[in-house]
Amino acid sequence: HGLAGRRFAMSVLPIARLAVASPRVGALPARFAAARLAPAVARPRQRASSLKCVNVAPAPGASPRPAQPSHPKQRRGRFTVPSAGKGGFNALPDGTDDLIKKYGDTARATGQFIGKASGLANEKKGFKLKRGGGGSRGYNEGNGVFLLLLLNVVLFVLDNWMHLPFMKLLYLNHMHPQWWQFVTSIFCHANWGHLSGNIFFLYVFGNIVEQEEGTFGVWFSYLFTGIGAGLASYLMLPKGVGGVLGMGAAATVSLGASGAVFGLFAISVLTKLRLDFKKLLECVILGQFVIERFVSEAKMATIAGGVGAGGVNHVAHLAGALVGVFLIVGLSKILPPEK
């Protein structure tokens, strides 16, 4: 039983001799007393502190147990993977660790460079949104313009296809204006041709503005320039049409997103105006189209006196573009320069 058993037996023998000589067991033969104590010697009380592990040689003919790996193991998920110690992975040939360190760093640096160049790198989260978006800057794939287009189309369906009577109250009535009509009128349209042209330019130039200024920026630009165009129309156009001496005249109404769209024309060009070759090229391409449209509207307004053939409100178009210019110039004075 090992060293502990022999020590215990040696400590019990004096007790056995004493038990044989004692009066209580003196009548018993020494052989019987020794037999009573033998089981205690055969099954000693083992203490954990006195036990020692010893290597036991395998029996003759038995297959030896495989040697356990000397390197520590780490549990990763459901698998046990040997970790690389100072000497690296034992299963790899010599020199592999140096190659991994050398080209692994190169691959990591290349990935970081590609991430930064593509605009997907971020120090904390591994990515970042492009400029413009969520709050003020962070492009989120045109959600702001999509909502503007959806609202214009929904109101057109309610007004021109379902003919809901309350929709007429959303037009800007120049004779009896309501404050909310300056907002609601820029989402209403008279017919499909009117809507089709406006939502096309809203989609093109609204996306350009949203890429530069974000969802809040395109919504604010649309509302600010549209309300400004409606206010200019209310101040400059006659309050009613027809009638005799002001009696029986029909009220002039304004509706449509064209004033806000012209505002987006101007804003899309001015937001590209910076010391960057790519931005300057985009500014020139957009600018020549916007300037051509503005000059054409100015000529038509001069000839027709504000409202052209088919009820086209040239005053609203010009006013929307000018309000867009004033908006960008004013913000450039108030806001800090972009880094």
C-alpha positions as semicolon CSV with decimal commas, in nm:
position;residue;x (nm);y (nm);z (nm)
1;H;0,000;0,000;0,000
2;G;0,290;0,234;-0,025
3;L;0,494;0,437;0,218
4;A;0,191;0,571;0,413
5;G;0,070;0,217;0,489
6;R;0,408;0,107;0,623
7;R;0,427;0,414;0,848
8;F;0,080;0,343;0,983
9;A;0,164;-0,024;1,054
10;M;0,474;0,074;1,247
11;S;0,268;0,313;1,462
12;V;0,006;0,041;1,534
13;L;0,248;-0,235;1,648
14;P;0,321;-0,076;1,990
15;I;-0,056;-0,042;2,040
16;A;-0,098;-0,414;1,964
17;R;0,170;-0,507;2,212
18;L;0,007;-0,288;2,475
19;A;-0,336;-0,443;2,404
20;V;-0,201;-0,794;2,456
21;A;-0,045;-0,700;2,787
22;S;-0,347;-0,507;2,918
23;P;-0,574;-0,670;3,177
24;R;-0,888;-0,628;2,957
25;V;-0,747;-0,836;2,677
26;G;-0,494;-1,023;2,876
27;A;-0,706;-1,340;2,872
28;L;-0,700;-1,339;2,493
29;P;-0,417;-1,512;2,318
30;A;-0,164;-1,289;2,154
31;R;-0,242;-1,451;1,821
32;F;-0,615;-1,361;1,851
33;A;-0,538;-0,999;1,952
34;A;-0,305;-0,957;1,655
35;A;-0,578;-1,094;1,425
36;R;-0,826;-0,836;1,562
37;L;-0,583;-0,556;1,471
38;A;-0,478;-0,693;1,133
39;P;-0,769;-0,540;0,938
40;A;-0,672;-0,196;1,062
41;V;-0,323;-0,250;0,933
42;A;-0,452;-0,378;0,599
43;R;-0,687;-0,076;0,550
44;P;-0,505;0,227;0,683
45;R;-0,681;0,568;0,701
46;Q;-0,524;0,768;0,425
47;R;-0,493;1,139;0,447
48;A;-0,481;1,351;0,138
49;S;-0,176;1,534;0,262
50;S;0,025;1,214;0,307
51;L;-0,047;1,066;-0,039
52;K;0,204;1,096;-0,318
53;C;0,162;1,013;-0,685
54;V;0,401;0,751;-0,812
55;N;0,458;0,626;-1,163
56;V;0,356;0,267;-1,203
57;A;0,535;0,068;-1,469
58;P;0,303;-0,104;-1,717
59;A;0,254;-0,475;-1,687
60;P;0,459;-0,697;-1,919
61;G;0,291;-0,729;-2,258
62;A;0,054;-0,433;-2,206
63;S;0,048;-0,156;-2,467
64;P;0,194;0,169;-2,336
65;R;-0,040;0,468;-2,296
66;P;0,012;0,748;-2,549
67;A;0,207;1,045;-2,422
68;Q;0,000;1,355;-2,343
69;P;0,095;1,680;-2,521
70;S;0,304;1,913;-2,313
71;H;0,149;2,231;-2,442
72;P;-0,155;2,381;-2,265
73;K;-0,499;2,362;-2,420
74;Q;-0,761;2,633;-2,461
75;R;-1,129;2,566;-2,498
76;R;-1,290;2,763;-2,777
77;G;-1,657;2,694;-2,806
78;R;-1,713;2,320;-2,832
79;F;-1,364;2,238;-2,956
80;T;-1,029;2,207;-2,778
81;V;-0,757;2,377;-2,977
82;P;-0,390;2,363;-2,877
83;S;-0,254;2,710;-2,821
84;A;0,081;2,821;-2,952
85;G;0,339;2,860;-2,684
86;K;0,674;3,021;-2,717
87;G;0,773;2,787;-2,994
88;G;0,456;2,841;-3,200
89;F;0,226;2,569;-3,330
90;N;0,390;2,231;-3,294
91;A;0,217;2,096;-3,605
92;L;0,372;2,360;-3,836
93;P;0,719;2,325;-3,986
94;D;1,011;2,534;-3,875
95;G;1,005;2,896;-3,988
96;T;0,626;2,910;-4,031
97;D;0,581;3,141;-3,733
98;D;0,810;3,399;-3,886
99;L;0,619;3,386;-4,214
100;I;0,286;3,429;-4,034
101;K;0,415;3,728;-3,839
102;K;0,569;3,886;-4,147
103;Y;0,289;3,844;-4,403
104;G;0,008;3,852;-4,146
105;D;0,099;4,210;-4,057
106;T;0,118;4,297;-4,425
107;A;-0,227;4,148;-4,493
108;R;-0,376;4,332;-4,193
109;A;-0,230;4,664;-4,308
110;T;-0,361;4,606;-4,661
111;G;-0,712;4,535;-4,530
112;Q;-0,710;4,851;-4,318
113;F;-0,599;5,059;-4,617
114;I;-0,875;4,918;-4,839
115;G;-1,132;4,978;-4,566
116;K;-1,032;5,341;-4,525
117;A;-1,020;5,401;-4,900
118;S;-1,369;5,257;-4,948
119;G;-1,517;5,455;-4,658
120;L;-1,604;5,145;-4,456
121;A;-1,333;5,171;-4,191
122;N;-1,395;5,294;-3,841
123;E;-1,163;5,285;-3,544
124;K;-1,430;5,170;-3,299
125;K;-1,694;4,971;-3,484
126;G;-1,507;4,863;-3,797
127;F;-1,721;5,069;-4,033
128;K;-1,885;5,403;-4,071
129;L;-2,155;5,551;-4,286
130;K;-2,070;5,778;-4,571
131;R;-2,098;6,149;-4,538
132;G;-2,451;6,277;-4,488
133;G;-2,725;6,064;-4,323
134;G;-2,917;5,987;-4,005
135;G;-2,899;6,306;-3,802
136;S;-2,705;6,551;-4,013
137;R;-2,434;6,362;-4,201
138;G;-2,438;5,992;-4,274
139;Y;-2,590;5,876;-4,604
140;N;-2,853;5,606;-4,563
141;E;-2,942;5,519;-4,926
142;G;-3,196;5,792;-5,003
143;N;-3,457;5,726;-4,736
144;G;-3,530;6,098;-4,700
145;V;-3,601;6,145;-5,072
146;F;-3,804;5,824;-5,076
147;L;-4,034;5,956;-4,805
148;L;-4,075;6,287;-4,989
149;L;-4,167;6,105;-5,311
150;L;-4,406;5,875;-5,126
151;L;-4,587;6,164;-4,959
152;N;-4,629;6,347;-5,291
153;V;-4,768;6,037;-5,463
154;V;-5,004;5,947;-5,177
155;L;-5,158;6,295;-5,167
156;F;-5,193;6,291;-5,547
157;V;-5,386;5,962;-5,529
158;L;-5,615;6,093;-5,255
159;D;-5,683;6,414;-5,447
160;N;-5,698;6,319;-5,816
161;W;-5,800;5,952;-5,808
162;M;-6,009;5,920;-5,493
163;H;-6,136;6,282;-5,512
164;L;-6,152;6,336;-5,139
165;P;-6,312;6,679;-5,083
166;F;-6,088;6,788;-4,794
167;M;-5,781;6,775;-5,022
168;K;-5,876;7,112;-5,172
169;L;-5,819;7,266;-4,831
170;L;-5,450;7,179;-4,861
171;Y;-5,397;7,417;-5,155
172;L;-5,255;7,763;-5,084
173;N;-5,558;7,992;-5,118
174;H;-5,431;8,342;-5,193
175;M;-5,760;8,504;-5,099
176;H;-5,808;8,324;-4,765
177;P;-5,475;8,163;-4,677
178;Q;-5,428;7,934;-4,379
179;W;-5,089;7,893;-4,217
180;W;-5,067;7,517;-4,282
181;Q;-5,136;7,566;-4,652
182;F;-4,785;7,706;-4,702
183;V;-4,660;7,358;-4,605
184;T;-4,926;7,124;-4,745
185;S;-4,947;7,295;-5,086
186;I;-4,590;7,190;-5,176
187;F;-4,698;6,823;-5,162
188;C;-5,008;6,863;-5,386
189;H;-5,027;6,853;-5,766
190;A;-5,294;6,942;-6,021
191;N;-5,251;6,650;-6,266
192;W;-5,024;6,361;-6,357
193;G;-4,801;6,568;-6,585
194;H;-4,748;6,817;-6,305
195;L;-4,656;6,540;-6,061
196;S;-4,442;6,341;-6,304
197;G;-4,203;6,624;-6,386
198;N;-4,163;6,733;-6,025
199;I;-4,096;6,387;-5,876
200;F;-3,839;6,313;-6,147
201;F;-3,630;6,620;-6,061
202;L;-3,697;6,565;-5,692
203;Y;-3,554;6,215;-5,719
204;V;-3,240;6,326;-5,909
205;F;-3,149;6,645;-5,725
206;G;-3,294;6,536;-5,391
207;N;-3,058;6,238;-5,386
208;I;-2,765;6,467;-5,460
209;V;-2,856;6,693;-5,169
210;E;-2,915;6,397;-4,937
211;Q;-2,573;6,250;-5,018
212;E;-2,414;6,580;-4,915
213;E;-2,639;6,696;-4,631
214;G;-2,825;6,386;-4,510
215;T;-3,193;6,306;-4,452
216;F;-3,253;6,605;-4,227
217;G;-3,074;6,828;-4,474
218;V;-3,287;6,730;-4,775
219;W;-3,611;6,756;-4,576
220;F;-3,517;7,093;-4,434
221;S;-3,410;7,220;-4,778
222;Y;-3,734;7,098;-4,937
223;L;-3,956;7,257;-4,673
224;F;-3,759;7,581;-4,639
225;T;-3,737;7,654;-5,011
226;G;-4,094;7,533;-5,078
227;I;-4,242;7,753;-4,806
228;G;-4,031;8,045;-4,928
229;A;-4,157;7,996;-5,284
230;G;-4,518;7,981;-5,162
231;L;-4,474;8,296;-4,957
232;A;-4,329;8,481;-5,257
233;S;-4,621;8,366;-5,472
234;Y;-4,872;8,487;-5,213
235;L;-4,705;8,829;-5,195
236;M;-4,648;8,884;-5,568
237;L;-4,939;8,716;-5,745
238;P;-5,296;8,850;-5,753
239;K;-5,531;8,724;-5,485
240;G;-5,811;8,644;-5,728
241;V;-5,883;8,606;-6,097
242;G;-6,184;8,738;-6,290
243;G;-6,486;8,917;-6,147
244;V;-6,597;9,276;-6,186
245;L;-6,448;9,541;-5,959
246;G;-6,322;9,274;-5,728
247;M;-6,663;9,108;-5,702
248;G;-6,710;8,744;-5,797
249;A;-6,341;8,681;-5,854
250;A;-6,211;8,327;-5,822
251;A;-5,938;8,283;-5,566
252;T;-5,589;8,217;-5,690
253;V;-5,444;7,892;-5,557
254;S;-5,088;7,766;-5,561
255;L;-4,980;7,404;-5,537
256;G;-4,692;7,186;-5,646
257;A;-4,337;7,094;-5,547
258;S;-4,170;7,290;-5,827
259;G;-4,065;7,578;-5,601
260;A;-3,894;7,333;-5,364
261;V;-3,739;7,147;-5,659
262;F;-3,581;7,470;-5,789
263;G;-3,448;7,525;-5,442
264;L;-3,287;7,181;-5,454
265;F;-3,139;7,277;-5,792
266;A;-2,945;7,563;-5,635
267;I;-2,853;7,373;-5,317
268;S;-2,719;7,072;-5,508
269;V;-2,478;7,297;-5,698
270;L;-2,362;7,509;-5,405
271;T;-2,293;7,209;-5,179
272;K;-2,052;7,078;-5,444
273;L;-1,860;7,405;-5,456
274;R;-1,532;7,326;-5,277
275;L;-1,162;7,284;-5,349
276;D;-1,186;6,931;-5,478
277;F;-1,145;6,836;-5,845
278;K;-1,422;6,576;-5,842
279;K;-1,665;6,807;-5,661
280;L;-1,581;7,097;-5,890
281;L;-1,647;6,881;-6,197
282;E;-1,985;6,779;-6,055
283;C;-2,057;7,144;-5,976
284;V;-1,991;7,248;-6,336
285;I;-2,209;6,968;-6,480
286;L;-2,501;7,046;-6,251
287;G;-2,448;7,420;-6,261
288;Q;-2,483;7,459;-6,636
289;F;-2,821;7,284;-6,624
290;V;-2,946;7,484;-6,325
291;I;-2,836;7,818;-6,467
292;E;-3,004;7,739;-6,799
293;R;-3,332;7,658;-6,623
294;F;-3,314;7,968;-6,407
295;V;-3,252;8,198;-6,704
296;S;-3,540;8,037;-6,895
297;E;-3,777;8,087;-6,602
298;A;-3,671;8,449;-6,567
299;K;-3,750;8,514;-6,934
300;M;-4,089;8,344;-6,906
301;A;-4,175;8,540;-6,593
302;T;-4,090;8,866;-6,767
303;I;-4,305;8,782;-7,068
304;A;-4,602;8,626;-6,891
305;G;-4,600;8,846;-6,583
306;G;-4,543;8,579;-6,319
307;V;-4,787;8,310;-6,431
308;G;-4,732;8,155;-6,772
309;A;-4,939;7,939;-7,002
310;G;-5,110;7,648;-6,833
311;G;-5,091;7,820;-6,497
312;V;-4,716;7,767;-6,454
313;N;-4,601;7,968;-6,153
314;H;-4,270;8,115;-6,268
315;V;-4,252;8,334;-5,958
316;A;-4,243;8,025;-5,736
317;H;-3,967;7,870;-5,946
318;L;-3,743;8,175;-5,929
319;A;-3,819;8,235;-5,563
320;G;-3,740;7,873;-5,471
321;A;-3,398;7,892;-5,637
322;L;-3,314;8,225;-5,472
323;V;-3,424;8,100;-5,130
324;G;-3,196;7,798;-5,178
325;V;-2,901;8,028;-5,251
326;F;-2,975;8,243;-4,945
327;L;-3,006;7,929;-4,731
328;I;-2,662;7,795;-4,824
329;V;-2,495;8,136;-4,797
330;G;-2,655;8,196;-4,457
331;L;-2,559;7,854;-4,323
332;S;-2,202;7,899;-4,443
333;K;-2,180;8,214;-4,232
334;I;-2,334;8,054;-3,922
335;L;-2,194;7,701;-3,920
336;P;-1,822;7,631;-3,865
337;P;-1,623;7,534;-4,175
338;E;-1,613;7,165;-4,259
339;K;-1,290;6,986;-4,175
